[in-house]
Amino acid sequence: MNIEKIIQQAASDAITKLYGEVAPALVQIQKTRKEFSGDYTLVVFPLLKTSRKAPEATAVEIGEQIKADCPLVAGYNVIKGFLNIELNASFWAEQFEEIRSTEEFGKAASTGKTVMIEYSSPNTNKPLHLGHIRNNLLGYSVSQILKEAGHNVIKVNLVNDRGIHICKSMIAWLQYGEGETPETSGMKGDHLVGKYYVEFDKHYKAQIKELMAEGVSEDDAKKQAPIMKGAQEMLRKWEAKDPETIALWEKMNGWVYEGFDVTYKALGVDFDKVYYESQTYLLGKSIVDEGLAKGVFFRKEDNSVWIDLTADGLDQKLLLRGDGTSVYMTQDLGTAFRRWEDNKLDEMIYVVGNEQNYHFEVLKLVLKKLGYDWSDNIYHLSYGMVELPEGKMKSREGTVVDADDLVAEMIGTAREMSAELGKLDGLDIEEQNKITAMIGLGALKYFILKVDPRKTMLFDPKESIDFNGNTGPFIQYTHARIKSVLRKAAEAGIDYSAKSEIELLAEEVELIKTLTEYPAVVLSAAQNFAPSIIGAYVYELCKSFNSYYHDHSILREENEAVRNFRLQLVEQVAKIVSRGMKLLGISVPERM
């Protein structure tokens, strides 16, 4: 039931009775701000031309009429040009029964809309780092939210498995690796390949320095460095399908995929489909040929292919290098085309950092100019970078925060803090391990997802693991606390399933009101691709519960009907906390 629509209709009927019909857009209903008394507020100012009266007088007249005509309304108050409407407690009791009787409260009916969401998109030349963690957690959470909002969602990963970046790791391994493998080194495959990406950069800088000492300019030295020339030659051989190059590429990528799978499992993210750029770049090249034939693209003297977007307020964009090798844009054209052809999508969402804003603006425009109208349904979910108290990260220099290391650190810290606070007392080792992993990952995920995706964020591991404040562990502990109460009720043989007719306290009405908002919160989060909206909602719900729990007995309440209702109420709070956190990819413990 959409309560705001009910109130809006009641207000419209009252206004029509008093002053005649008004445009629906003028009847503006919003939730009453917390500092004022009431449930919903009608903004009176847009109605003054119709009423021809002062704001307060208009609000009082409408309030009286609504109260007379609508049995749901218990009363009202007027603050300047705002009419605050209060619904009666019996209405909220009915709403609560509806929540209790709805199996998956908040899950929207199917929209019939198919949405594809791409996230992760790693390069196969290095392990996943903190920036990838934000990407993966954001993409996975948005996909869960979109499902809850009724869409058919396809989660995909695009692996950047070809290009100069992987050739850099390959040439460095050939020259300096001495046959090292994950087995001989004891390193995860993605870490091993990342080690040689760093090696490439180290030797590349040394070679540039040597050439410059011989009198070569810096720009020329960067082009003439033997190791860079080797990587470029390897890319040409790869595109020419040289068997030896392809074999090395497959071997090193295989190491990386095994490493990625371990990290994805630890993070609790997955994919329905995986696309590989090595399988779409040729299709991208054929689309470039198509664009040349249509006159959308043009070829320069060095044989490179470009598009001129200066008339659109942009610049000229490279689509194919002079030596025939492709660039990211080439591959993205092919990948986008393949996805739309194969899946009959309604919308395609790319979860990619804000440093690629220009790239996606160009991608949409190029597809549009090629005649693919579905380009209007491409959306770039642009997110800000993750920074640390020490500053930015740099992959080439090996100064990134490794995803595996961070997950291990979070779980280790969660164990220390949980043990210190006595939250693992009485649990066996297996359950301790399960709960500390849940807390560590919950802290990491919540801290990252509670921030608006568009904002650059500062990640502080210590601040994220705190059982007080706006953190994952606080929410997880709240859920465990409710589950403890419900377990004790079950152990005492209390059956609280029947409907309880009681007089609701103001705090109970507030909790019910918050619960009724969950479906609207889900839709808002889906429309804005913003897990932070879910995070803020769940945190406020937990704060309200804890305040209620502090002030009112549940199991020790002597009135049986009141006790049973309170058990029902906190049980529904736990369910919504669990559902909301699941949308963030976070598990909540039964005990802590």
XYZ file of C-alpha atoms in Angstrom:
592
model
C 0.000 0.000 0.000
C 1.384 3.410 -0.983
C 0.475 5.545 2.020
C 1.612 8.804 0.428
C -0.812 8.241 -2.463
C -3.677 7.633 -0.016
C -2.901 10.901 1.780
C -2.464 12.733 -1.521
C -5.883 11.510 -2.691
C -7.511 12.526 0.618
C -5.917 15.969 0.341
C -7.034 16.338 -3.312
C -10.613 15.425 -2.376
C -10.603 17.954 0.490
C -9.169 20.722 -1.713
C -11.723 20.014 -4.454
C -14.554 20.250 -1.920
C -13.243 23.525 -0.518
C -11.930 25.372 -3.580
C -12.599 23.352 -6.723
C -10.281 21.092 -8.694
C -6.524 21.716 -8.797
C -3.743 20.139 -10.820
C -2.410 16.962 -9.121
C 1.133 18.393 -9.297
C 0.084 21.135 -6.837
C -0.848 18.591 -4.156
C 2.616 17.959 -2.736
C 2.874 15.337 0.017
C 6.093 14.506 1.833
C 7.088 12.759 5.036
C 6.914 15.073 8.047
C 10.354 16.174 9.189
C 11.459 14.570 12.447
C 11.524 17.802 14.412
C 7.778 18.271 13.835
C 4.742 16.302 15.012
C 2.920 14.361 12.301
C 3.326 11.605 9.705
C 2.865 13.335 6.346
C 2.977 16.982 5.350
C 1.000 18.866 2.717
C 2.848 21.886 1.332
C 0.177 24.587 1.160
C 1.985 27.379 -0.737
C 1.178 26.058 -4.275
C -2.542 26.140 -3.362
C -2.803 29.780 -2.262
C -3.841 31.105 -5.693
C -6.762 28.680 -5.588
C -7.759 29.225 -1.942
C -7.198 33.027 -2.064
C -6.401 32.885 1.656
C -3.344 33.126 3.894
C -1.184 29.994 4.243
C -2.209 29.226 7.830
C -5.933 29.702 7.124
C -5.714 27.522 4.007
C -3.880 24.780 5.922
C -6.444 24.802 8.767
C -9.394 24.547 6.343
C -7.836 21.657 4.441
C -6.848 19.953 7.717
C -10.388 20.151 9.074
C -11.842 18.802 5.822
C -9.395 15.876 5.642
C -10.030 15.001 9.291
C -13.792 15.037 8.718
C -13.687 12.915 5.556
C -10.768 10.520 6.083
C -11.112 8.025 8.973
C -7.347 7.292 8.818
C -6.519 10.787 10.047
C -6.304 11.302 13.809
C -5.405 14.986 13.746
C -3.274 17.723 12.256
C -1.164 20.749 13.103
C -0.095 23.763 11.065
C 3.378 25.267 10.918
C 3.245 28.324 8.663
C 2.496 27.002 5.168
C 2.808 23.335 6.080
C -0.076 21.075 7.104
C 1.249 18.157 9.191
C -1.184 15.244 9.141
C -1.187 12.551 11.820
C -2.630 9.118 11.051
C -4.366 7.108 13.773
C -2.666 4.207 15.544
C -5.185 1.644 14.235
C -4.054 2.465 10.685
C -0.438 1.712 11.592
C -1.535 -1.511 13.313
C -3.184 -2.586 10.041
C -0.041 -1.684 8.138
C 1.973 -3.834 10.501
C -0.296 -6.827 9.912
C 0.171 -6.350 6.178
C 3.955 -6.395 6.634
C 3.737 -9.561 8.756
C 1.567 -11.362 6.214
C 3.712 -10.448 3.180
C 6.319 -13.146 2.607
C 8.880 -10.950 0.825
C 7.847 -7.514 1.985
C 9.512 -4.856 -0.142
C 10.192 -7.040 -3.170
C 8.503 -5.394 -6.159
C 6.462 -7.239 -8.772
C 8.263 -8.051 -12.012
C 8.708 -5.066 -14.319
C 9.526 -7.279 -17.315
C 12.617 -5.117 -17.849
C 16.011 -6.742 -18.526
C 18.988 -4.816 -17.204
C 22.625 -5.795 -17.676
C 25.155 -4.478 -15.192
C 28.888 -4.709 -15.816
C 31.257 -4.489 -12.909
C 34.743 -5.570 -11.871
C 36.326 -5.336 -15.375
C 39.840 -6.219 -14.215
C 43.035 -6.162 -16.242
C 44.861 -9.484 -16.338
C 48.197 -7.908 -15.432
C 47.703 -7.397 -11.705
C 45.647 -8.527 -8.702
C 42.500 -6.736 -7.563
C 43.059 -3.763 -5.242
C 41.006 -1.447 -3.040
C 39.620 0.471 -6.047
C 38.408 -2.828 -7.541
C 36.786 -3.647 -4.212
C 34.602 -0.529 -4.420
C 33.753 -1.404 -8.029
C 32.807 -5.004 -7.230
C 30.830 -4.183 -4.091
C 28.980 -1.339 -5.805
C 28.165 -3.386 -8.913
C 27.010 -6.430 -6.971
C 24.883 -4.365 -4.574
C 23.205 -2.380 -7.353
C 22.386 -5.654 -9.120
C 20.762 -7.002 -5.933
C 18.774 -3.777 -5.492
C 17.571 -3.835 -9.105
C 16.392 -7.431 -8.638
C 14.502 -6.408 -5.492
C 12.916 -3.616 -7.564
C 11.507 -6.224 -9.972
C 13.976 -6.197 -12.861
C 15.534 -9.178 -14.577
C 19.240 -8.546 -13.959
C 22.238 -10.000 -15.789
C 25.518 -9.507 -13.916
C 28.522 -9.473 -16.226
C 32.256 -9.107 -15.986
C 34.347 -7.786 -18.877
C 37.908 -9.044 -18.542
C 40.538 -6.821 -20.123
C 42.609 -9.838 -21.126
C 44.555 -8.370 -24.032
C 46.468 -5.252 -24.926
C 49.746 -3.603 -24.093
C 49.223 -3.964 -20.314
C 49.296 -7.776 -20.340
C 52.167 -7.736 -22.850
C 54.194 -5.709 -20.338
C 53.812 -8.432 -17.707
C 54.524 -11.125 -20.312
C 57.761 -9.572 -21.618
C 59.000 -8.922 -18.065
C 58.284 -12.547 -17.073
C 60.090 -13.819 -20.174
C 63.132 -11.669 -19.515
C 63.375 -11.845 -15.724
C 61.064 -14.642 -14.513
C 63.362 -17.631 -14.884
C 60.290 -19.843 -15.315
C 58.688 -18.838 -12.015
C 55.111 -20.151 -11.567
C 52.438 -19.903 -8.842
C 53.417 -23.423 -7.756
C 57.173 -22.763 -7.525
C 56.726 -19.356 -5.866
C 53.776 -20.138 -3.580
C 52.111 -16.926 -4.842
C 48.545 -16.521 -6.076
C 48.614 -16.338 -9.860
C 47.303 -12.792 -10.075
C 49.933 -11.659 -7.567
C 52.697 -13.331 -9.559
C 51.686 -11.660 -12.823
C 51.307 -8.342 -10.978
C 54.853 -8.759 -9.682
C 56.123 -8.758 -13.282
C 54.004 -5.722 -14.196
C 55.894 -3.864 -11.457
C 59.168 -5.389 -12.766
C 58.387 -4.041 -16.239
C 57.958 -0.520 -14.896
C 61.175 -0.743 -12.873
C 63.277 -1.862 -15.864
C 61.475 0.514 -18.242
C 62.374 3.515 -16.039
C 65.973 2.309 -15.746
C 66.281 1.983 -19.528
C 64.818 5.463 -20.087
C 67.357 6.846 -17.615
C 70.232 5.090 -19.451
C 69.134 6.402 -22.859
C 68.741 9.947 -21.523
C 72.289 9.704 -20.076
C 73.424 8.984 -23.631
C 71.819 12.223 -24.848
C 68.436 10.885 -26.035
C 65.427 13.125 -25.248
C 62.935 11.843 -22.680
C 60.152 11.408 -25.255
C 62.423 9.481 -27.606
C 63.853 7.443 -24.743
C 60.340 6.303 -23.784
C 59.804 5.100 -27.361
C 63.242 3.528 -27.784
C 63.465 1.626 -24.477
C 64.054 -2.025 -25.479
C 61.568 -3.474 -22.998
C 58.751 -1.210 -24.322
C 59.640 -2.146 -27.892
C 59.473 -5.793 -26.828
C 55.972 -5.342 -25.345
C 54.728 -3.576 -28.491
C 56.161 -6.322 -30.709
C 54.489 -8.921 -28.501
C 51.111 -7.169 -28.966
C 51.539 -7.263 -32.749
C 52.455 -10.963 -32.574
C 49.415 -11.636 -30.396
C 47.067 -9.965 -32.867
C 48.769 -11.954 -35.664
C 47.991 -15.094 -33.584
C 51.617 -16.142 -33.216
C 51.360 -19.595 -31.526
C 54.183 -19.050 -29.043
C 52.830 -15.651 -27.936
C 49.276 -16.997 -27.639
C 50.496 -19.945 -25.536
C 52.321 -17.653 -23.099
C 49.304 -15.337 -22.938
C 46.944 -18.224 -22.161
C 49.276 -19.582 -19.471
C 49.724 -16.261 -17.644
C 46.039 -15.308 -17.948
C 45.126 -18.733 -16.550
C 47.210 -17.969 -13.466
C 45.391 -14.659 -13.055
C 41.863 -16.124 -13.417
C 42.526 -18.677 -10.692
C 43.664 -15.847 -8.425
C 40.663 -13.645 -9.270
C 38.222 -16.463 -8.477
C 39.632 -16.766 -4.957
C 39.222 -13.011 -4.395
C 35.686 -12.906 -5.821
C 34.639 -15.767 -3.555
C 36.129 -13.999 -0.518
C 34.256 -10.795 -1.413
C 30.989 -12.686 -1.984
C 30.431 -11.400 -5.537
C 29.630 -13.383 -8.664
C 28.649 -13.000 -12.319
C 26.097 -14.536 -14.675
C 28.319 -14.051 -17.727
C 31.953 -13.227 -18.381
C 33.001 -11.399 -21.555
C 36.594 -11.259 -22.729
C 37.961 -8.389 -24.771
C 40.049 -10.890 -26.751
C 36.736 -12.240 -28.082
C 35.131 -8.896 -28.940
C 37.958 -6.736 -30.300
C 37.647 -8.258 -33.817
C 33.929 -7.477 -33.824
C 34.913 -3.955 -32.754
C 37.262 -3.747 -35.736
C 34.467 -4.791 -38.103
C 32.249 -2.061 -36.610
C 35.074 0.425 -37.277
C 35.168 -0.803 -40.904
C 31.400 -0.300 -41.053
C 31.825 3.255 -39.760
C 34.477 3.987 -42.382
C 32.155 2.738 -45.138
C 29.344 4.954 -43.814
C 31.645 7.974 -43.646
C 31.187 8.249 -39.879
C 34.939 7.651 -39.348
C 37.986 8.774 -41.316
C 41.511 7.457 -41.865
C 44.636 9.537 -41.300
C 47.890 9.368 -43.282
C 49.475 6.977 -40.781
C 46.565 4.558 -41.447
C 44.948 5.171 -38.036
C 41.139 5.515 -37.896
C 39.409 8.383 -36.059
C 36.043 10.044 -35.501
C 35.699 13.814 -35.408
C 33.433 14.873 -32.526
C 34.425 18.541 -32.447
C 30.958 19.564 -33.690
C 29.565 17.820 -30.591
C 31.798 19.823 -28.267
C 34.353 17.009 -27.898
C 37.529 16.264 -29.884
C 38.844 13.726 -32.359
C 38.865 10.167 -30.994
C 41.188 7.336 -32.047
C 39.409 4.082 -32.930
C 42.202 2.035 -34.513
C 45.985 2.510 -34.424
C 48.053 2.934 -37.569
C 49.521 -0.569 -37.194
C 45.989 -2.018 -37.137
C 45.913 -2.802 -33.417
C 42.782 -1.879 -31.497
C 42.247 0.480 -28.553
C 39.775 0.291 -25.648
C 37.113 2.090 -27.680
C 37.377 -0.503 -30.464
C 36.788 -3.282 -27.977
C 33.946 -1.493 -26.189
C 32.086 -0.994 -29.467
C 32.276 -4.714 -30.176
C 31.331 -5.703 -26.629
C 28.335 -3.342 -26.498
C 27.027 -4.606 -29.841
C 27.408 -8.269 -28.835
C 25.585 -7.754 -25.544
C 22.591 -5.982 -27.035
C 22.284 -8.507 -29.868
C 22.574 -11.524 -27.568
C 20.408 -10.414 -24.637
C 17.699 -8.058 -25.965
C 18.395 -5.587 -23.184
C 16.322 -2.667 -21.974
C 19.227 -1.026 -20.189
C 22.985 -1.464 -19.868
C 24.842 -0.125 -16.817
C 28.626 0.213 -16.733
C 30.119 0.454 -13.232
C 33.398 2.227 -13.984
C 35.395 4.903 -12.141
C 34.888 8.597 -12.879
C 38.235 8.872 -14.682
C 36.399 7.167 -17.576
C 33.526 9.692 -17.787
C 34.782 11.035 -21.119
C 35.281 7.536 -22.548
C 31.632 6.592 -21.964
C 30.364 9.906 -23.266
C 32.260 9.147 -26.477
C 31.119 5.496 -26.579
C 27.441 6.474 -26.440
C 27.932 9.172 -29.071
C 29.850 6.903 -31.475
C 27.202 4.175 -31.200
C 24.481 6.769 -31.797
C 26.243 8.065 -34.927
C 26.524 4.479 -36.182
C 22.733 4.240 -35.968
C 22.361 2.142 -32.819
C 19.491 3.895 -31.052
C 19.807 1.593 -28.038
C 22.844 3.689 -27.116
C 20.349 6.010 -25.366
C 19.814 3.209 -22.842
C 23.466 2.938 -21.842
C 24.214 4.370 -18.397
C 27.653 4.937 -16.890
C 27.486 4.469 -13.118
C 30.469 6.666 -12.396
C 32.024 6.378 -8.958
C 34.753 8.262 -7.144
C 38.123 6.885 -6.261
C 39.009 5.304 -2.918
C 41.834 7.014 -1.109
C 43.707 6.064 2.025
C 44.951 8.195 4.908
C 48.401 7.844 3.255
C 47.213 9.085 -0.168
C 46.500 7.647 -3.615
C 47.476 4.232 -4.932
C 49.643 3.454 -7.982
C 49.615 -0.025 -9.552
C 52.773 0.402 -11.635
C 54.812 1.268 -8.569
C 53.403 -1.553 -6.488
C 51.932 0.834 -3.891
C 48.330 -0.389 -4.086
C 46.312 -1.862 -1.233
C 45.870 -5.440 -2.347
C 42.293 -6.764 -2.090
C 43.319 -10.108 -0.605
C 45.533 -8.446 1.998
C 42.791 -6.001 2.950
C 40.152 -8.726 3.362
C 42.540 -10.737 5.553
C 43.369 -7.622 7.600
C 39.684 -6.785 8.096
C 38.868 -10.312 9.285
C 41.905 -10.318 11.602
C 40.940 -6.975 13.116
C 37.324 -8.137 13.506
C 38.551 -11.185 15.424
C 40.705 -9.088 17.774
C 37.969 -6.534 18.499
C 35.215 -9.155 18.868
C 37.317 -11.206 21.298
C 38.246 -8.094 23.266
C 34.570 -7.145 23.648
C 33.558 -10.690 24.581
C 31.381 -11.190 21.514
C 32.919 -14.597 20.726
C 32.505 -16.015 24.239
C 30.969 -19.479 24.297
C 31.354 -20.061 20.562
C 33.348 -22.929 19.070
C 36.240 -22.223 16.674
C 34.193 -22.881 13.544
C 31.487 -20.420 14.592
C 34.104 -17.874 15.691
C 35.717 -18.049 12.242
C 32.353 -17.704 10.527
C 31.298 -14.701 12.604
C 34.627 -12.857 12.414
C 34.654 -13.262 8.620
C 31.079 -11.934 8.567
C 31.984 -8.941 10.735
C 35.206 -8.102 8.883
C 33.580 -8.234 5.458
C 30.435 -6.515 6.757
C 32.567 -3.652 8.068
C 34.418 -3.314 4.776
C 31.320 -3.498 2.579
C 29.155 -1.191 4.663
C 31.873 1.444 5.059
C 32.331 1.595 1.283
C 28.665 1.326 0.277
C 27.274 3.849 2.774
C 29.046 6.605 0.793
C 27.342 8.140 -2.255
C 28.960 6.334 -5.225
C 29.833 9.597 -6.968
C 32.000 10.820 -4.107
C 35.700 10.172 -3.700
C 36.009 8.436 -0.358
C 38.647 7.967 2.296
C 38.779 4.380 3.546
C 39.946 3.916 7.108
C 39.935 0.212 8.109
C 40.102 1.018 11.836
C 37.096 3.338 11.688
C 35.031 0.793 9.747
C 35.222 -1.915 12.441
C 33.332 -0.360 15.323
C 30.347 -1.801 17.151
C 28.985 1.710 17.707
C 27.974 4.348 15.191
C 27.132 4.108 11.510
C 29.008 0.879 10.787
C 28.355 -2.626 9.527
C 29.242 -4.273 12.859
C 26.734 -2.038 14.705
C 23.960 -3.208 12.364
C 25.112 -6.830 12.545
C 25.170 -6.699 16.343
C 21.657 -5.205 16.390
C 20.388 -8.131 14.299
C 22.130 -10.634 16.583
C 20.608 -8.920 19.640
C 17.073 -9.302 18.215
C 17.733 -12.930 17.306
C 18.880 -13.550 20.879
C 15.563 -12.202 22.201
C 13.595 -14.393 19.782
C 15.642 -17.491 20.701
C 14.928 -16.917 24.382
C 11.222 -16.576 23.572
C 11.306 -19.892 21.703
C 13.213 -21.577 24.559
C 10.543 -20.323 26.962
C 7.842 -21.845 24.750
C 6.225 -18.483 23.954
C 3.867 -18.575 20.971
C 3.498 -15.003 19.716
C 2.116 -15.727 16.255
C -1.482 -14.579 16.862
C -2.520 -10.980 16.192
C -2.336 -8.820 19.319
C -4.863 -6.037 19.829
C -3.027 -3.470 21.946
C -2.702 0.272 22.241
C 0.487 1.205 20.382
C 3.127 3.385 21.966
C 4.495 6.319 19.979
C 7.881 4.522 19.611
C 6.105 1.438 18.238
C 4.262 3.529 15.689
C 7.579 5.069 14.665
C 9.135 1.632 14.141
C 6.149 0.482 12.085
C 6.294 3.660 10.007
C 9.967 2.987 9.299
C 9.208 -0.602 8.296
C 6.480 0.536 5.856
C 9.041 2.741 4.116
C 11.226 -0.188 3.026
C 9.589 -0.757 -0.417
C 9.899 2.950 -1.278
C 13.526 2.957 -0.102
C 14.300 0.006 -2.400
C 12.734 1.761 -5.389
C 14.602 4.976 -4.625
C 17.913 3.090 -4.350
C 17.176 1.326 -7.657
C 16.282 4.539 -9.470
C 19.449 6.240 -8.247
C 21.761 3.189 -8.396
C 22.638 4.097 -4.802
C 23.248 1.396 -2.155
C 23.958 4.290 0.221
C 20.179 4.880 0.420
C 19.676 1.321 1.697
C 22.577 1.710 4.142
C 21.179 4.921 5.621
C 17.710 3.363 5.990
C 18.934 0.204 7.748
C 21.134 2.241 10.089
C 18.209 4.482 11.115
C 15.998 1.423 11.641
C 18.637 -0.117 13.911
C 19.039 3.112 15.859
C 15.266 3.271 16.421
C 15.160 -0.353 17.546
C 18.016 0.073 20.007
C 16.361 3.122 21.521
C 13.078 1.190 21.845
C 14.852 -1.862 23.301
C 16.603 0.329 25.869
C 13.353 1.913 27.079
C 10.889 -1.006 26.931
C 10.936 -4.578 28.205
C 10.099 -7.323 25.764
C 10.417 -10.771 27.375
C 9.861 -9.357 30.886
C 6.705 -7.479 29.884
C 3.916 -8.797 32.150
C 1.023 -8.092 29.777
C 1.001 -11.144 27.479
C -0.598 -9.352 24.514
C 1.897 -6.481 24.727
C 4.818 -8.914 25.069
C 3.666 -10.919 22.051
C 3.197 -7.815 19.937
C 6.667 -6.593 20.837
C 8.138 -9.936 19.810
C 6.289 -9.679 16.505
C 7.548 -6.143 16.010
C 11.219 -6.863 16.673
C 11.010 -10.005 14.531
C 9.917 -7.855 11.563
C 12.712 -5.365 12.307
C 15.231 -8.236 12.128
C 13.750 -9.443 8.831
C 14.022 -6.012 7.201
C 17.540 -5.480 8.574
C 18.534 -8.831 7.090
C 16.863 -8.077 3.734
C 18.382 -4.615 3.536
C 21.877 -5.818 4.385
C 21.545 -8.653 1.860
C 21.031 -5.961 -0.809
C 24.446 -4.615 0.211
C 25.932 -8.108 -0.067
C 26.318 -8.273 3.718
C 25.414 -11.267 5.905
C 24.070 -10.741 9.413
C 24.824 -13.182 12.255
C 22.227 -15.059 14.262
C 24.349 -14.667 17.390
C 27.265 -12.501 18.486
